[in-house]
PDB file of C-alpha atoms in Angstrom:
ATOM      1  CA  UNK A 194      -9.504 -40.466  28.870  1.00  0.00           C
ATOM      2  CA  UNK A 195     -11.697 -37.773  31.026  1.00  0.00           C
ATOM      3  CA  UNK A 196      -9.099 -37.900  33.659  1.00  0.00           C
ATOM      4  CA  UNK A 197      -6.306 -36.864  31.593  1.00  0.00           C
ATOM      5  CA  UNK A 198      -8.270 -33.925  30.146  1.00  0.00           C
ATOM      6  CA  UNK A 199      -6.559 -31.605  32.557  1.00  0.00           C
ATOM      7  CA  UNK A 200      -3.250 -32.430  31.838  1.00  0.00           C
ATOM      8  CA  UNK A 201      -4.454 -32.290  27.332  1.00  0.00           C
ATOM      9  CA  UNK A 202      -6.044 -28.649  28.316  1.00  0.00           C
ATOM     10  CA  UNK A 203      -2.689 -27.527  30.232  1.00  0.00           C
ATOM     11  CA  UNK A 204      -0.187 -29.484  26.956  1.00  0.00           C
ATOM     12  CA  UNK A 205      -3.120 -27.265  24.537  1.00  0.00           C
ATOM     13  CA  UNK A 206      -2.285 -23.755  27.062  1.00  0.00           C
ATOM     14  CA  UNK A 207       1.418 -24.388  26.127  1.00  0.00           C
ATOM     15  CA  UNK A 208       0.910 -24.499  22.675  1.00  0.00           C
ATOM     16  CA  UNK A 209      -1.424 -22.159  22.118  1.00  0.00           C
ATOM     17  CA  UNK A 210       1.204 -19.501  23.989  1.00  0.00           C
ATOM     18  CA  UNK A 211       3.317 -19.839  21.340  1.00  0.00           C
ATOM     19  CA  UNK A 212       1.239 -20.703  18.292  1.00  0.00           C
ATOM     20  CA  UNK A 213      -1.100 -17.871  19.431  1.00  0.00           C
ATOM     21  CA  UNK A 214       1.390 -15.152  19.627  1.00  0.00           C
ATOM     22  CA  UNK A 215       3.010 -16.094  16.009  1.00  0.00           C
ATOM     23  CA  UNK A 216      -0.403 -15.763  14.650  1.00  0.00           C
ATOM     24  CA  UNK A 217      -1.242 -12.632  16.610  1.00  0.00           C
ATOM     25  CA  UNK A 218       1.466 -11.096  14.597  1.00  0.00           C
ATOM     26  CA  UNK A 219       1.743 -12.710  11.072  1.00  0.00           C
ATOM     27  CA  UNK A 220       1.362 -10.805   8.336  1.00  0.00           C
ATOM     28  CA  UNK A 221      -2.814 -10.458   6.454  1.00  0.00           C
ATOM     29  CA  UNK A 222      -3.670 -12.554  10.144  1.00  0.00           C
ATOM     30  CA  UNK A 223      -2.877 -10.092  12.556  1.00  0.00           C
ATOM     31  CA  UNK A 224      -4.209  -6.776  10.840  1.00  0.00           C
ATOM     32  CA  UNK A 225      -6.244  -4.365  12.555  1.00  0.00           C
ATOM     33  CA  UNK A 226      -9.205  -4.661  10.448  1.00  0.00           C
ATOM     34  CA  UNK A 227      -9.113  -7.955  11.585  1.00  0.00           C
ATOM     35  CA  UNK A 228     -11.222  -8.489  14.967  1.00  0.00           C
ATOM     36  CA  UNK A 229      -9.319  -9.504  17.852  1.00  0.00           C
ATOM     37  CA  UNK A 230     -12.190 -12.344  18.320  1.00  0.00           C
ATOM     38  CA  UNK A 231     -11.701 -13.415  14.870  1.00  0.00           C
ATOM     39  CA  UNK A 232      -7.735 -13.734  15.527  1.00  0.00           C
ATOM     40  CA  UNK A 233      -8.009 -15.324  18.787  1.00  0.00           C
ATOM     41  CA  UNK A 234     -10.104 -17.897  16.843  1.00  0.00           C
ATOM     42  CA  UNK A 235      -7.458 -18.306  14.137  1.00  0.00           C
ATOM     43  CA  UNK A 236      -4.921 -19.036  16.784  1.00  0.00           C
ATOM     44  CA  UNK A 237      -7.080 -21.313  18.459  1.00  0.00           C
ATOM     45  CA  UNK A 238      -7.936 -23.079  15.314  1.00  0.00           C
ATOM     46  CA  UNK A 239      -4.087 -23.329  14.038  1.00  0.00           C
ATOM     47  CA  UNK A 240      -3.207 -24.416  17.749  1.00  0.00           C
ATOM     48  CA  UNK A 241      -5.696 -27.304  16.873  1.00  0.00           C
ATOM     49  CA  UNK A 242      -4.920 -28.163  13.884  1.00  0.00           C
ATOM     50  CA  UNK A 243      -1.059 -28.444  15.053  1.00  0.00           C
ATOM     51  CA  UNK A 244      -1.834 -30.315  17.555  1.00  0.00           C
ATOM     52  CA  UNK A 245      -1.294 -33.488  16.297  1.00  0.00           C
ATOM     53  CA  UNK A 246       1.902 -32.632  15.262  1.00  0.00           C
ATOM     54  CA  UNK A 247       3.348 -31.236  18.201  1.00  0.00           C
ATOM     55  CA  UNK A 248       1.386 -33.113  21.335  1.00  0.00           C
ATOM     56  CA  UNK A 249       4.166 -34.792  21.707  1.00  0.00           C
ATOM     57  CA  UNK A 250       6.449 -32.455  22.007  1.00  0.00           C
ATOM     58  CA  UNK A 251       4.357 -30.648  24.614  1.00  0.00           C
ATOM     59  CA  UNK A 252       2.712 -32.674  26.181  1.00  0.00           C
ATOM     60  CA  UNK A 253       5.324 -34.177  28.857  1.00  0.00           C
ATOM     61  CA  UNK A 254       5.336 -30.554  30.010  1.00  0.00           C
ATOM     62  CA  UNK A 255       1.645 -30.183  30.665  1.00  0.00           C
ATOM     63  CA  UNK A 256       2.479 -31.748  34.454  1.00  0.00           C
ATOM     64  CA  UNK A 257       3.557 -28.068  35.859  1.00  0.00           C
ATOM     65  CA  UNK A 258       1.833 -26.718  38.287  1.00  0.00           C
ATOM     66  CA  UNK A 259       1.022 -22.751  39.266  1.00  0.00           C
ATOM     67  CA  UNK A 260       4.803 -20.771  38.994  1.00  0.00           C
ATOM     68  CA  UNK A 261       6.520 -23.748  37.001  1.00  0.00           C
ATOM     69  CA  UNK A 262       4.072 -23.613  34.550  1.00  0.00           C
ATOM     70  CA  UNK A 263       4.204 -20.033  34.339  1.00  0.00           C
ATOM     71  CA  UNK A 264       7.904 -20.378  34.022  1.00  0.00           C
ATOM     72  CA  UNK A 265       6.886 -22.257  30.732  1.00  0.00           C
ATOM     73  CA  UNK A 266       4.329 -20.056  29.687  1.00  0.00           C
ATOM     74  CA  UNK A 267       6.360 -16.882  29.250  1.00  0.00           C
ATOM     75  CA  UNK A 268       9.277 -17.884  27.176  1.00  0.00           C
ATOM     76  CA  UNK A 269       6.698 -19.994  24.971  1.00  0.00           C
ATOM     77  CA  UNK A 270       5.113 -16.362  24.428  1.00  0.00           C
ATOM     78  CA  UNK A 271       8.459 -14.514  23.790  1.00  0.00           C
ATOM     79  CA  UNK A 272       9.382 -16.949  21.288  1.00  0.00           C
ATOM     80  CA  UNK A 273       6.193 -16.787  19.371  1.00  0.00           C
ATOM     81  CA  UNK A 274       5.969 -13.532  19.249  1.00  0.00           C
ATOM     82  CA  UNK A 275       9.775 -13.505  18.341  1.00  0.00           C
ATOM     83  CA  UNK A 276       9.123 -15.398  15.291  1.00  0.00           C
ATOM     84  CA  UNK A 277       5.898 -13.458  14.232  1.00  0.00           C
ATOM     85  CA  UNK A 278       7.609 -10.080  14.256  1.00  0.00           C
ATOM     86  CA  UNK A 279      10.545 -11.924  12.283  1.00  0.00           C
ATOM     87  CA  UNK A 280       7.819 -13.255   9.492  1.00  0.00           C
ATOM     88  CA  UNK A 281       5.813  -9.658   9.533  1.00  0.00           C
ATOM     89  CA  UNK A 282       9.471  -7.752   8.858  1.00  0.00           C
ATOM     90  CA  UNK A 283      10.126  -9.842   6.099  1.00  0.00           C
ATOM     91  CA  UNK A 284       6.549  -9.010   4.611  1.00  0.00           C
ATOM     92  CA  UNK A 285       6.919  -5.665   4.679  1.00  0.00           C
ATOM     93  CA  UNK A 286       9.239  -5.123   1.848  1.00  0.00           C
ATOM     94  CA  UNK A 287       6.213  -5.215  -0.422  1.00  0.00           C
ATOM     95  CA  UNK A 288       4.833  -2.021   1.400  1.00  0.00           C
ATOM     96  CA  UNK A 289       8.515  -0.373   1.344  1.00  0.00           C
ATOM     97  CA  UNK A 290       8.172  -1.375  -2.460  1.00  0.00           C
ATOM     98  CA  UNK A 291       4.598   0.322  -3.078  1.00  0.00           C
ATOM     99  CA  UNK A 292       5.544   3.167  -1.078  1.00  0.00           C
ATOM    100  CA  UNK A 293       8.540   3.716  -3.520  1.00  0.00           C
ATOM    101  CA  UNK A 294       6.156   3.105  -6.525  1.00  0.00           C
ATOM    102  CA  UNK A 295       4.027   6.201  -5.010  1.00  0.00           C
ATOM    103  CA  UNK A 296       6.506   8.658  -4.614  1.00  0.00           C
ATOM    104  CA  UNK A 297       8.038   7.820  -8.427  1.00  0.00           C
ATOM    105  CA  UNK A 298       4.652   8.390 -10.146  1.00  0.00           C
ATOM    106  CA  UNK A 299       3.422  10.707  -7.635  1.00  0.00           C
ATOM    107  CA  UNK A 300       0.844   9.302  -6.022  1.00  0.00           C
ATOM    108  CA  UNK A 301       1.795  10.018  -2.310  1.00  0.00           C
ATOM    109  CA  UNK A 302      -0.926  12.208  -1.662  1.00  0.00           C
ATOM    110  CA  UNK A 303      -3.463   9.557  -2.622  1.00  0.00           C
ATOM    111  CA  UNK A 304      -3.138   8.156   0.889  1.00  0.00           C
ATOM    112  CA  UNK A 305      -5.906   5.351   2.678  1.00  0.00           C
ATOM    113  CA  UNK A 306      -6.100   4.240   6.231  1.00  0.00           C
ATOM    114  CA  UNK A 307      -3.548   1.506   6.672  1.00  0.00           C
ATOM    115  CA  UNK A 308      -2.976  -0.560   9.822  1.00  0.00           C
ATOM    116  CA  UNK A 309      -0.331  -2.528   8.099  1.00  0.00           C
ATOM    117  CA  UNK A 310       1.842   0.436   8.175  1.00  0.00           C
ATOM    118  CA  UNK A 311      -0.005   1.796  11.638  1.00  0.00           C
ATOM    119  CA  UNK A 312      -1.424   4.523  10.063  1.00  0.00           C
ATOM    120  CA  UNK A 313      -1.559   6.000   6.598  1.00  0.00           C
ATOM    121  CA  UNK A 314       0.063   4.666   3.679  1.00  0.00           C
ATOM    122  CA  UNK A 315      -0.162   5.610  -0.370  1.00  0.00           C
ATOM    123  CA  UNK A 316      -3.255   4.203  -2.194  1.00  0.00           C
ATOM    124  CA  UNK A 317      -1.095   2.106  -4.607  1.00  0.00           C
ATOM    125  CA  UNK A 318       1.174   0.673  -1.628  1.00  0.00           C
ATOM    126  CA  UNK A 319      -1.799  -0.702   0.108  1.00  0.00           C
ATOM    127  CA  UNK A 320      -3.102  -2.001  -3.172  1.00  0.00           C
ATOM    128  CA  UNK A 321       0.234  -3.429  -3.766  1.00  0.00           C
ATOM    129  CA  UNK A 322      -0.107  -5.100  -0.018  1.00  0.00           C
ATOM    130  CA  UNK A 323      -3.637  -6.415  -0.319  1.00  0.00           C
ATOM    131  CA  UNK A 324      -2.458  -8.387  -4.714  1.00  0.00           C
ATOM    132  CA  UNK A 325       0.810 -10.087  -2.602  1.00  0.00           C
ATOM    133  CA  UNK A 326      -1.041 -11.230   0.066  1.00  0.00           C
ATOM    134  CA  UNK A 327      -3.459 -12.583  -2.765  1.00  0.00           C
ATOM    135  CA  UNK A 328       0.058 -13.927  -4.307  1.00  0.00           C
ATOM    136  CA  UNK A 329       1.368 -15.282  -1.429  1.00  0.00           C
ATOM    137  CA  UNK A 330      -1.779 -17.329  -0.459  1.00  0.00           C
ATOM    138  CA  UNK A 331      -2.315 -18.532  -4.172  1.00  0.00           C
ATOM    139  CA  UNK A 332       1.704 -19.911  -4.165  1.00  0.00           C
ATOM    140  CA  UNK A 333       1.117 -21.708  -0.876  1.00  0.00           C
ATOM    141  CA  UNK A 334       3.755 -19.186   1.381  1.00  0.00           C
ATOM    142  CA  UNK A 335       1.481 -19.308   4.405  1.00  0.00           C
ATOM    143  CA  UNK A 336       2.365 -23.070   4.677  1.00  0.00           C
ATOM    144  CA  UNK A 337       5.745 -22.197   5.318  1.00  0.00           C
ATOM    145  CA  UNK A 338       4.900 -19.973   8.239  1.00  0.00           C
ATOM    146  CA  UNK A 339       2.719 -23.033   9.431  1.00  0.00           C
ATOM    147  CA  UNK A 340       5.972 -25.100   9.092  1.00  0.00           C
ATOM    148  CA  UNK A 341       8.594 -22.509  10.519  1.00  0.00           C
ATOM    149  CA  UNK A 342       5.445 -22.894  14.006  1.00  0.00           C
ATOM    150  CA  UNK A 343       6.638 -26.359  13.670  1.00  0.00           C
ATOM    151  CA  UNK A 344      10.249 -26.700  13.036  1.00  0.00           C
ATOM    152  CA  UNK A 345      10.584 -23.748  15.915  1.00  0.00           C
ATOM    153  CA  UNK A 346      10.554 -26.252  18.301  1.00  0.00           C
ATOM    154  CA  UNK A 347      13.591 -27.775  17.108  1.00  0.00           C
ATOM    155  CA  UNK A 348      15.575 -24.730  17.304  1.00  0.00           C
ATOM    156  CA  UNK A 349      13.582 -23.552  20.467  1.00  0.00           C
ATOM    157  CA  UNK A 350      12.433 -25.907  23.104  1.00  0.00           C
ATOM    158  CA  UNK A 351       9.423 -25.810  25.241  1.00  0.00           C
ATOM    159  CA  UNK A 352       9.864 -23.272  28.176  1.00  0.00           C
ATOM    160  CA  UNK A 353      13.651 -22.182  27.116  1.00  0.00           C
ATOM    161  CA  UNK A 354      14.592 -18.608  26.695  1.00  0.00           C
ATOM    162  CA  UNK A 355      16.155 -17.700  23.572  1.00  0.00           C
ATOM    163  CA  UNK A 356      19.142 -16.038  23.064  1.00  0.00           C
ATOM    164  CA  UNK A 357      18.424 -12.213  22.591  1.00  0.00           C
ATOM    165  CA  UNK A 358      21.504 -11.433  21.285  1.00  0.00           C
ATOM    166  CA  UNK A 359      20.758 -13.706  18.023  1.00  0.00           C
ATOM    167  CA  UNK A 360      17.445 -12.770  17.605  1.00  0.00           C
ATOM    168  CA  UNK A 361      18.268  -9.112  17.653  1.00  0.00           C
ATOM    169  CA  UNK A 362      21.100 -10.006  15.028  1.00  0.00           C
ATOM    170  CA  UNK A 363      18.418 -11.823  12.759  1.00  0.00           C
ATOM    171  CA  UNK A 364      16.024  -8.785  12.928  1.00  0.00           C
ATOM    172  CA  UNK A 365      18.817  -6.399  12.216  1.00  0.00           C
ATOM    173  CA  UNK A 366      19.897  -8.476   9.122  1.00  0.00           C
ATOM    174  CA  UNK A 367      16.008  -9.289   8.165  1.00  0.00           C
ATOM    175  CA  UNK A 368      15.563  -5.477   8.502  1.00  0.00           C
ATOM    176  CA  UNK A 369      18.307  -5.258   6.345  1.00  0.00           C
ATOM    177  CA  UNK A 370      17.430  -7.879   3.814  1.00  0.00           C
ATOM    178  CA  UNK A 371      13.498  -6.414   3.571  1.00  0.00           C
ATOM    179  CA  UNK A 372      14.898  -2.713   2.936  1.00  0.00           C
ATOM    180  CA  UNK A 373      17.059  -4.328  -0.159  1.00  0.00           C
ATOM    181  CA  UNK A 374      14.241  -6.574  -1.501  1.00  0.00           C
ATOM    182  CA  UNK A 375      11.818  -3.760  -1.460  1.00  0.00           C
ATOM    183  CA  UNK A 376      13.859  -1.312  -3.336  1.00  0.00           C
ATOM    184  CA  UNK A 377      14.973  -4.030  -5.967  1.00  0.00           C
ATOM    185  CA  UNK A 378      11.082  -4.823  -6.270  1.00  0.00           C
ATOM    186  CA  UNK A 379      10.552  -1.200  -6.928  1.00  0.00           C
ATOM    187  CA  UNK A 380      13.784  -0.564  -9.223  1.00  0.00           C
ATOM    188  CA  UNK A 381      11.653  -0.252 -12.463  1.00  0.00           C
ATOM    189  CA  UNK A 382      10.018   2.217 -11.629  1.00  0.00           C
ATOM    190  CA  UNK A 383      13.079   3.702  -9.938  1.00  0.00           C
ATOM    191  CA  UNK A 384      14.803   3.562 -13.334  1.00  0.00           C
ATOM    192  CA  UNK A 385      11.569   5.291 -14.779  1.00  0.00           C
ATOM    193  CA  UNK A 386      11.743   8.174 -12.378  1.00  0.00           C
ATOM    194  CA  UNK A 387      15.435   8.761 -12.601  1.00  0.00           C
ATOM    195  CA  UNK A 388      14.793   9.092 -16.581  1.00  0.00           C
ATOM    196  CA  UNK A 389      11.453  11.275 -16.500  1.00  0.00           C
ATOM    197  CA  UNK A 390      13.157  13.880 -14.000  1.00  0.00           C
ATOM    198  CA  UNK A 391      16.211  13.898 -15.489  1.00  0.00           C
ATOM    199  CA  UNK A 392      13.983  14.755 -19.017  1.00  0.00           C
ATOM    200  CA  UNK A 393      11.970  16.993 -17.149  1.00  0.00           C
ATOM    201  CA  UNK A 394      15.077  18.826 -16.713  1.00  0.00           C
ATOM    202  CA  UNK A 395      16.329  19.317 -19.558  1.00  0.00           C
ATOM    203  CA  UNK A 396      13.145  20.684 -20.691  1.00  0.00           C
ATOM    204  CA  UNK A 397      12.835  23.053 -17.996  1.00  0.00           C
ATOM    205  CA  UNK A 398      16.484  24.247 -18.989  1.00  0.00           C
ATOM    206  CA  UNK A 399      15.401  24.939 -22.831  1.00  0.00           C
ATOM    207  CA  UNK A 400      12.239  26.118 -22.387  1.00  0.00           C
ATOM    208  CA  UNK A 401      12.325  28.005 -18.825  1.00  0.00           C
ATOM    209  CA  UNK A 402       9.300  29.759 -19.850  1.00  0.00           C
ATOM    210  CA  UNK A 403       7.497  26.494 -20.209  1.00  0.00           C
ATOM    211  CA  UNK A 404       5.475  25.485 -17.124  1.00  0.00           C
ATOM    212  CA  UNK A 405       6.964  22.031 -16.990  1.00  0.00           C
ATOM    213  CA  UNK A 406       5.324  20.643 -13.865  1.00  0.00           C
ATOM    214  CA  UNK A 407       1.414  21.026 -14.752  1.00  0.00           C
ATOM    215  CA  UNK A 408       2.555  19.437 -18.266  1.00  0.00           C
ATOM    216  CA  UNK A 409       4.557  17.185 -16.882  1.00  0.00           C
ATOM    217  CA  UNK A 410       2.697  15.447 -13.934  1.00  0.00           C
ATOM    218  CA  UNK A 411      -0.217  13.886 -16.212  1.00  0.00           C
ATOM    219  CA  UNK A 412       1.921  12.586 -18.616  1.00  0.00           C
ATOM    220  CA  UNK A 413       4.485  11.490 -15.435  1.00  0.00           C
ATOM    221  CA  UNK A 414       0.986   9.757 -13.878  1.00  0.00           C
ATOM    222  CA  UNK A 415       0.151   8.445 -16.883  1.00  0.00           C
ATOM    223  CA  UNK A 416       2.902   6.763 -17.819  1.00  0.00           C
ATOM    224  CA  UNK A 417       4.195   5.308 -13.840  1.00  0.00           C
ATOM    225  CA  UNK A 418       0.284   3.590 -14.015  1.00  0.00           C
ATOM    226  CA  UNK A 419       1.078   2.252 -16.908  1.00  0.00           C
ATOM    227  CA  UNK A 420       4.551   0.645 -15.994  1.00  0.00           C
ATOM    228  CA  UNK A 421       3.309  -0.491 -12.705  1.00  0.00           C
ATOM    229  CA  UNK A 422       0.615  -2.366 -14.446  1.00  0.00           C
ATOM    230  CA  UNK A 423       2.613  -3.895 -16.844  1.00  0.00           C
ATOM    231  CA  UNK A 424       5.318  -4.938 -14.311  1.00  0.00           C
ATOM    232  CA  UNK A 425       2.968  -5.371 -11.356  1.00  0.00           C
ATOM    233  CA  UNK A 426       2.316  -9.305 -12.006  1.00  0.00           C
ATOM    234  CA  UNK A 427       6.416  -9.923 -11.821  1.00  0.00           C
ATOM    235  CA  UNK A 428       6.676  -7.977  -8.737  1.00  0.00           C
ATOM    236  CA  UNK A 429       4.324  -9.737  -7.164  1.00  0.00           C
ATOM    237  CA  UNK A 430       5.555 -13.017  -7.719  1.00  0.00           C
ATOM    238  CA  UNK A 431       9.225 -12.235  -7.175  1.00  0.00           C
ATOM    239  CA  UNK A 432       8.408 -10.797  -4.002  1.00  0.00           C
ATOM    240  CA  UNK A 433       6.992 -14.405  -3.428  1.00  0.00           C
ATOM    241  CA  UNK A 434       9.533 -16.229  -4.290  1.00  0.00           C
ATOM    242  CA  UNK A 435      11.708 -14.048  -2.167  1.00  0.00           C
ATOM    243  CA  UNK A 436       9.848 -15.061   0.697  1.00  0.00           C
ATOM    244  CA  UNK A 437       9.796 -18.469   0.426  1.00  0.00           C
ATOM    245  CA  UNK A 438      13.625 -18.383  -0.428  1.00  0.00           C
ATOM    246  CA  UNK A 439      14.270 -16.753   2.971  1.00  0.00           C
ATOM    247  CA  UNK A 440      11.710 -18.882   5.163  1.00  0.00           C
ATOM    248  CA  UNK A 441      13.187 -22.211   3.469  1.00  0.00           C
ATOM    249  CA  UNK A 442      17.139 -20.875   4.116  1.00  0.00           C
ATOM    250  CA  UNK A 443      16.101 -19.987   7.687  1.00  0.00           C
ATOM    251  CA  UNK A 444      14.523 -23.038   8.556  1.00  0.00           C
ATOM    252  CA  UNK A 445      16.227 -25.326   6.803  1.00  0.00           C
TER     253      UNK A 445
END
């Protein structure tokens, strides 16, 4: 057993370069307020506790030596990181969503530090962020990322190169499919802006004397809170069940 702990370490090196880099960049794991210590850790715990899942699968591998290992290595690390980016565009139509919720009930200058978004982002967006990651974790979604780690090496063997050209197709249409989920997630409050301003208009038209805006924004304020709160709870939920929908048609 002690003489084949070189060749377990070098199998737990190849998994770990691609387990690692998924984690590295899934969504709640990989934010900045999150220590880089802390997220190696994670990586090296989830490389463990995959391991018994997928030694087999690396382990005939772990006999490279020096440049044919490395020749492993890197196109373990492209793929995980690949597949995190994939997962972390999909999660961000819950910040396109809050972000849209902010501008309708004007709350974009109520901005916070996010590194989520890599910089600063509306109050009620990173709210929104921080109750579906809550969501998400409560309806079991992260266990799908753990199983899309696994199934990947189906779809992408040990030490291959993927094909570019389909992985920049899937982030174009995941792109694609994030923008349209977020806006959808955000159209009642879309609805309710459309309605206020249009309101607000014909106000200002009858009573042009009338200063609409300083009247208007409290009651606008007031009234956005109280439809995000109310709707907040299916939002959250949907945008769940989104997520899972895509990870289980993409893996499946």
């Amino acid at each position: 057993m002690i003489a084949d702990l070189p060749l377990h370490a070098t199998a737990f090196l190849i998994l770990f370069a691609r387990a690692g880099a998924v984690v590295m960049l899934l969504p709640v794991f990989s934010e900045d307020a999150i220590p880089a210590q802390i997220r190696l850790f994670a990586a090296m715990g989830m490389t463990l506790g995959l391991w018994g899942f997928l030694s087999p699968t690396v382990a005939p591998f772990a006999q490279a030596k020096d440049l044919a290992l490395a020749a492993i290595l890197v196109p373990e690390i492209v793929v995980g990181l690949a597949l995190g980016l994939i997962m972390r565009m999909m999660y961000q139509a819950i910040s396109i969503a809050g972000s849209l919720i902010s501008l309708q009930i004007g709350l974009t200058s109520a901005v916070i530090f996010d590194p989520g978004q890599s910089g600063h982002a509306p109050i009620l967006s990173r709210f929104v962020g921080v109750a579906a990651a809550v969501v998400c974790f409560a309806m079991a979604v992260h266990h799908l990322w753990i199983g899309a780690i696994i199934k990947s090496y189906r779809l992408f063997p040990v030490g291959v190169f993927p094909n570019t050209a389909d992985f920049a197709d899937l982030a174009v249409r995941v792109a694609g499919n994030s923008l349209a989920l977020g806006v959808s997630l955000a159209a009642p409050l879309l609805v309710y802006g459309i309605v206020f301003n249009v309101v607000l208009g014909l106000v200002a038209r009858v009573a042009p004397a009338l200063q609409v805006f300083f009247i208007a924004q409290p009651l606008n304020l007031l009234l956005g809170v109280t439809i995000t709160a109310a709707t907040l709870g299916a939002v959250l939920i949907a945008f769940a069940n989104s997520l899972a929908g895509w990870m289980n048609a993409g893996w499946s």
